Amino acid sequence: MPNCPKCSKPVYHAEKKTSMGVDWHATCLKCEKCKKTLQPGQHAVHDNKPYCHKPCYAAAFGPTLVT
Ligand SMILES: [Zn+2]
Ligand SMILES: [Zn+2]
């Protein structure tokens, strides 16, 4: 059983979102800064934490090549 990288609790199949190669709770895959809900594969990553591309990642870390 994989653990969610956000809350470190087990992620069950019915509630998981797989992004960055790991399984998240659907409710845990949110931007670290603005708490916006993110879609798998459609967000930026920094230090293993998910961020929305704009404005948060761009504002905090500059332009990203991740699309
Ligand atoms: Zn979680
Ligand atoms: Zn954000």
Short mmCIF file of N, CA, C and O and ligand atoms in Angstrom, two decimals:
data_model
loop_
_atom_site.label_atom_id
_atom_site.label_comp_id
_atom_site.label_asym_id
_atom_site.label_seq_id
_atom_site.Cartn_x
_atom_site.Cartn_y
_atom_site.Cartn_z
N MET A 1 0.84 -1.21 0.00
CA MET A 1 0.00 0.00 0.00
C MET A 1 0.87 1.25 0.00
O MET A 1 1.64 1.46 0.93
N PRO A 2 0.82 2.04 -1.05
CA PRO A 2 1.63 3.26 -1.06
C PRO A 2 1.07 4.30 -0.09
O PRO A 2 -0.13 4.33 0.19
N ASN A 3 1.97 5.11 0.40
CA ASN A 3 1.54 6.19 1.27
C ASN A 3 1.51 7.50 0.51
O ASN A 3 2.34 7.76 -0.35
N CYS A 4 0.54 8.31 0.81
CA CYS A 4 0.41 9.61 0.19
C CYS A 4 1.60 10.50 0.59
O CYS A 4 1.93 10.60 1.78
N PRO A 5 2.28 11.13 -0.37
CA PRO A 5 3.43 11.97 -0.03
C PRO A 5 3.04 13.23 0.74
O PRO A 5 3.88 13.86 1.37
N LYS A 6 1.77 13.57 0.69
CA LYS A 6 1.32 14.78 1.38
C LYS A 6 1.03 14.51 2.86
O LYS A 6 1.53 15.19 3.73
N CYS A 7 0.22 13.49 3.13
CA CYS A 7 -0.22 13.26 4.51
C CYS A 7 0.36 11.97 5.10
O CYS A 7 0.12 11.68 6.27
N SER A 8 1.11 11.21 4.27
CA SER A 8 1.78 10.00 4.74
C SER A 8 0.84 8.89 5.16
O SER A 8 1.25 7.96 5.84
N LYS A 9 -0.42 8.98 4.78
CA LYS A 9 -1.36 7.91 5.09
C LYS A 9 -1.57 7.04 3.85
O LYS A 9 -1.35 7.48 2.73
N PRO A 10 -2.00 5.79 4.06
CA PRO A 10 -2.19 4.90 2.91
C PRO A 10 -3.21 5.45 1.92
O PRO A 10 -4.20 6.07 2.31
N VAL A 11 -2.93 5.22 0.64
CA VAL A 11 -3.83 5.67 -0.41
C VAL A 11 -4.56 4.45 -0.97
O VAL A 11 -3.94 3.55 -1.53
N TYR A 12 -5.84 4.40 -0.81
CA TYR A 12 -6.63 3.30 -1.35
C TYR A 12 -7.02 3.60 -2.79
O TYR A 12 -7.10 4.76 -3.20
N HIS A 13 -7.25 2.54 -3.52
CA HIS A 13 -7.45 2.66 -4.96
C HIS A 13 -8.54 3.66 -5.31
O HIS A 13 -8.38 4.48 -6.22
N ALA A 14 -9.64 3.61 -4.62
CA ALA A 14 -10.80 4.41 -4.99
C ALA A 14 -10.55 5.91 -4.85
O ALA A 14 -11.25 6.71 -5.46
N GLU A 15 -9.58 6.30 -4.04
CA GLU A 15 -9.39 7.71 -3.76
C GLU A 15 -8.07 8.25 -4.30
O GLU A 15 -7.69 9.36 -3.97
N LYS A 16 -7.39 7.45 -5.13
CA LYS A 16 -6.06 7.90 -5.51
C LYS A 16 -6.06 8.69 -6.82
O LYS A 16 -6.89 8.50 -7.71
N LYS A 17 -5.08 9.58 -6.89
CA LYS A 17 -4.70 10.24 -8.12
C LYS A 17 -3.22 10.00 -8.28
O LYS A 17 -2.44 10.30 -7.37
N THR A 18 -2.82 9.47 -9.41
CA THR A 18 -1.41 9.20 -9.63
C THR A 18 -0.79 10.35 -10.41
O THR A 18 -1.23 10.68 -11.50
N SER A 19 0.21 10.98 -9.81
CA SER A 19 0.94 12.04 -10.47
C SER A 19 2.36 12.05 -9.96
O SER A 19 2.62 11.68 -8.81
N MET A 20 3.30 12.44 -10.80
CA MET A 20 4.71 12.43 -10.46
C MET A 20 5.16 11.01 -10.11
O MET A 20 6.10 10.81 -9.35
N GLY A 21 4.45 10.00 -10.61
CA GLY A 21 4.84 8.63 -10.37
C GLY A 21 4.47 8.10 -9.01
O GLY A 21 4.86 6.99 -8.63
N VAL A 22 3.72 8.86 -8.24
CA VAL A 22 3.29 8.41 -6.92
C VAL A 22 1.78 8.61 -6.78
O VAL A 22 1.16 9.37 -7.52
N ASP A 23 1.23 7.92 -5.82
CA ASP A 23 -0.21 7.98 -5.61
C ASP A 23 -0.55 8.98 -4.50
O ASP A 23 0.05 8.97 -3.43
N TRP A 24 -1.50 9.82 -4.78
CA TRP A 24 -1.96 10.84 -3.84
C TRP A 24 -3.43 10.60 -3.53
O TRP A 24 -4.16 10.09 -4.37
N HIS A 25 -3.86 11.03 -2.37
CA HIS A 25 -5.30 11.16 -2.18
C HIS A 25 -5.80 12.25 -3.12
O HIS A 25 -5.11 13.25 -3.32
N ALA A 26 -7.00 12.06 -3.65
CA ALA A 26 -7.55 13.09 -4.52
C ALA A 26 -7.57 14.44 -3.81
O ALA A 26 -7.33 15.49 -4.42
N THR A 27 -7.82 14.41 -2.53
CA THR A 27 -7.92 15.66 -1.78
C THR A 27 -6.56 16.23 -1.39
O THR A 27 -6.48 17.36 -0.91
N CYS A 28 -5.50 15.44 -1.57
CA CYS A 28 -4.16 15.91 -1.18
C CYS A 28 -3.38 16.48 -2.36
O CYS A 28 -2.36 17.13 -2.14
N LEU A 29 -3.84 16.22 -3.57
CA LEU A 29 -3.13 16.74 -4.73
C LEU A 29 -3.60 18.17 -4.98
O LEU A 29 -4.47 18.43 -5.80
N LYS A 30 -3.02 19.07 -4.21
CA LYS A 30 -3.40 20.48 -4.27
C LYS A 30 -2.13 21.32 -4.31
O LYS A 30 -1.08 20.91 -3.81
N CYS A 31 -2.25 22.52 -4.87
CA CYS A 31 -1.13 23.44 -4.88
C CYS A 31 -0.70 23.77 -3.46
O CYS A 31 -1.53 24.10 -2.61
N GLU A 32 0.62 23.70 -3.22
CA GLU A 32 1.14 23.98 -1.88
C GLU A 32 0.85 25.41 -1.44
O GLU A 32 0.77 25.70 -0.25
N LYS A 33 0.75 26.31 -2.40
CA LYS A 33 0.59 27.71 -2.03
C LYS A 33 -0.87 28.15 -1.99
O LYS A 33 -1.33 28.69 -0.99
N CYS A 34 -1.59 27.92 -3.09
CA CYS A 34 -2.94 28.48 -3.17
C CYS A 34 -4.02 27.44 -2.89
O CYS A 34 -5.20 27.79 -2.84
N LYS A 35 -3.62 26.18 -2.72
CA LYS A 35 -4.54 25.09 -2.34
C LYS A 35 -5.55 24.76 -3.42
O LYS A 35 -6.55 24.11 -3.16
N LYS A 36 -5.25 25.22 -4.63
CA LYS A 36 -6.12 24.87 -5.74
C LYS A 36 -5.99 23.38 -6.04
O LYS A 36 -4.89 22.83 -6.01
N THR A 37 -7.09 22.72 -6.33
CA THR A 37 -7.06 21.31 -6.70
C THR A 37 -6.34 21.14 -8.03
O THR A 37 -6.58 21.89 -8.97
N LEU A 38 -5.44 20.16 -8.11
CA LEU A 38 -4.64 19.94 -9.31
C LEU A 38 -5.04 18.65 -9.99
O LEU A 38 -5.51 17.71 -9.34
N GLN A 39 -4.83 18.60 -11.30
CA GLN A 39 -5.08 17.38 -12.07
C GLN A 39 -3.75 16.67 -12.32
O GLN A 39 -2.74 17.33 -12.60
N PRO A 40 -3.75 15.37 -12.23
CA PRO A 40 -2.51 14.61 -12.48
C PRO A 40 -1.89 14.98 -13.82
O PRO A 40 -2.59 15.05 -14.83
N GLY A 41 -0.59 15.24 -13.81
CA GLY A 41 0.13 15.56 -15.04
C GLY A 41 -0.07 16.98 -15.52
O GLY A 41 0.48 17.37 -16.53
N GLN A 42 -0.84 17.77 -14.79
CA GLN A 42 -1.13 19.14 -15.23
C GLN A 42 -0.74 20.14 -14.15
O GLN A 42 -1.45 21.10 -13.88
N HIS A 43 0.37 19.85 -13.51
CA HIS A 43 0.83 20.79 -12.49
C HIS A 43 2.35 20.74 -12.45
O HIS A 43 2.97 19.81 -12.95
N ALA A 44 2.95 21.71 -11.81
CA ALA A 44 4.39 21.76 -11.65
C ALA A 44 4.78 21.08 -10.34
O ALA A 44 3.94 20.86 -9.46
N VAL A 45 6.07 20.78 -10.23
CA VAL A 45 6.57 20.11 -9.04
C VAL A 45 7.85 20.80 -8.59
O VAL A 45 8.70 21.15 -9.41
N HIS A 46 7.98 21.01 -7.30
CA HIS A 46 9.23 21.51 -6.75
C HIS A 46 9.46 20.84 -5.40
O HIS A 46 8.57 20.87 -4.55
N ASP A 47 10.63 20.22 -5.25
CA ASP A 47 10.95 19.57 -3.98
C ASP A 47 9.88 18.53 -3.61
O ASP A 47 9.49 18.40 -2.44
N ASN A 48 9.40 17.83 -4.64
CA ASN A 48 8.38 16.79 -4.46
C ASN A 48 7.05 17.32 -3.95
O ASN A 48 6.23 16.56 -3.43
N LYS A 49 6.84 18.62 -4.08
CA LYS A 49 5.56 19.19 -3.70
C LYS A 49 4.87 19.74 -4.95
O LYS A 49 5.54 20.31 -5.82
N PRO A 50 3.58 19.56 -5.04
CA PRO A 50 2.86 20.02 -6.24
C PRO A 50 2.48 21.50 -6.15
O PRO A 50 2.13 22.01 -5.08
N TYR A 51 2.57 22.16 -7.29
CA TYR A 51 2.18 23.57 -7.40
C TYR A 51 1.42 23.75 -8.70
O TYR A 51 1.71 23.06 -9.69
N CYS A 52 0.51 24.70 -8.73
CA CYS A 52 -0.07 25.06 -10.02
C CYS A 52 0.99 25.82 -10.82
O CYS A 52 1.89 26.45 -10.24
N HIS A 53 0.91 25.75 -12.15
CA HIS A 53 1.91 26.42 -12.99
C HIS A 53 1.88 27.92 -12.76
O HIS A 53 2.91 28.58 -12.60
N LYS A 54 0.67 28.48 -12.84
CA LYS A 54 0.50 29.91 -12.67
C LYS A 54 -0.66 30.14 -11.73
O LYS A 54 -1.70 29.49 -11.86
N PRO A 55 -0.50 31.02 -10.79
CA PRO A 55 0.68 31.89 -10.66
C PRO A 55 1.78 31.32 -9.76
O PRO A 55 2.89 31.84 -9.77
N CYS A 56 1.50 30.24 -9.05
CA CYS A 56 2.38 29.90 -7.92
C CYS A 56 3.78 29.47 -8.34
O CYS A 56 4.77 30.00 -7.85
N TYR A 57 3.88 28.49 -9.22
CA TYR A 57 5.22 28.01 -9.58
C TYR A 57 6.01 29.11 -10.27
O TYR A 57 7.18 29.36 -9.97
N ALA A 58 5.34 29.77 -11.20
CA ALA A 58 6.03 30.83 -11.94
C ALA A 58 6.49 31.94 -11.01
O ALA A 58 7.59 32.46 -11.15
N ALA A 59 5.68 32.27 -10.03
CA ALA A 59 6.03 33.35 -9.11
C ALA A 59 7.14 32.93 -8.16
O ALA A 59 8.02 33.72 -7.82
N ALA A 60 7.13 31.68 -7.74
CA ALA A 60 8.09 31.24 -6.72
C ALA A 60 9.40 30.79 -7.34
O ALA A 60 10.46 31.01 -6.76
N PHE A 61 9.37 30.12 -8.50
CA PHE A 61 10.56 29.46 -9.00
C PHE A 61 10.92 29.85 -10.42
O PHE A 61 11.88 29.35 -10.97
N GLY A 62 10.13 30.72 -11.05
CA GLY A 62 10.42 31.13 -12.40
C GLY A 62 9.74 30.23 -13.42
O GLY A 62 9.03 29.30 -13.07
N PRO A 63 9.99 30.53 -14.69
CA PRO A 63 9.35 29.76 -15.76
C PRO A 63 9.68 28.27 -15.68
O PRO A 63 10.77 27.90 -15.26
N THR A 64 8.76 27.46 -16.05
CA THR A 64 8.97 26.02 -16.04
C THR A 64 8.81 25.45 -17.43
O THR A 64 8.02 25.95 -18.22
N LEU A 65 9.55 24.40 -17.71
CA LEU A 65 9.41 23.72 -18.98
C LEU A 65 8.37 22.60 -18.89
O LEU A 65 8.04 21.98 -19.88
N VAL A 66 7.91 22.34 -17.70
CA VAL A 66 6.91 21.27 -17.53
C VAL A 66 5.58 21.76 -18.05
O VAL A 66 5.12 22.83 -17.67
N THR A 67 5.02 21.04 -18.96
CA THR A 67 3.75 21.47 -19.53
C THR A 67 2.68 20.43 -19.31
O THR A 67 2.98 19.28 -19.07
ZN ZN B 1 -3.03 12.26 1.52
ZN ZN B 2 -1.13 27.64 -6.75
#
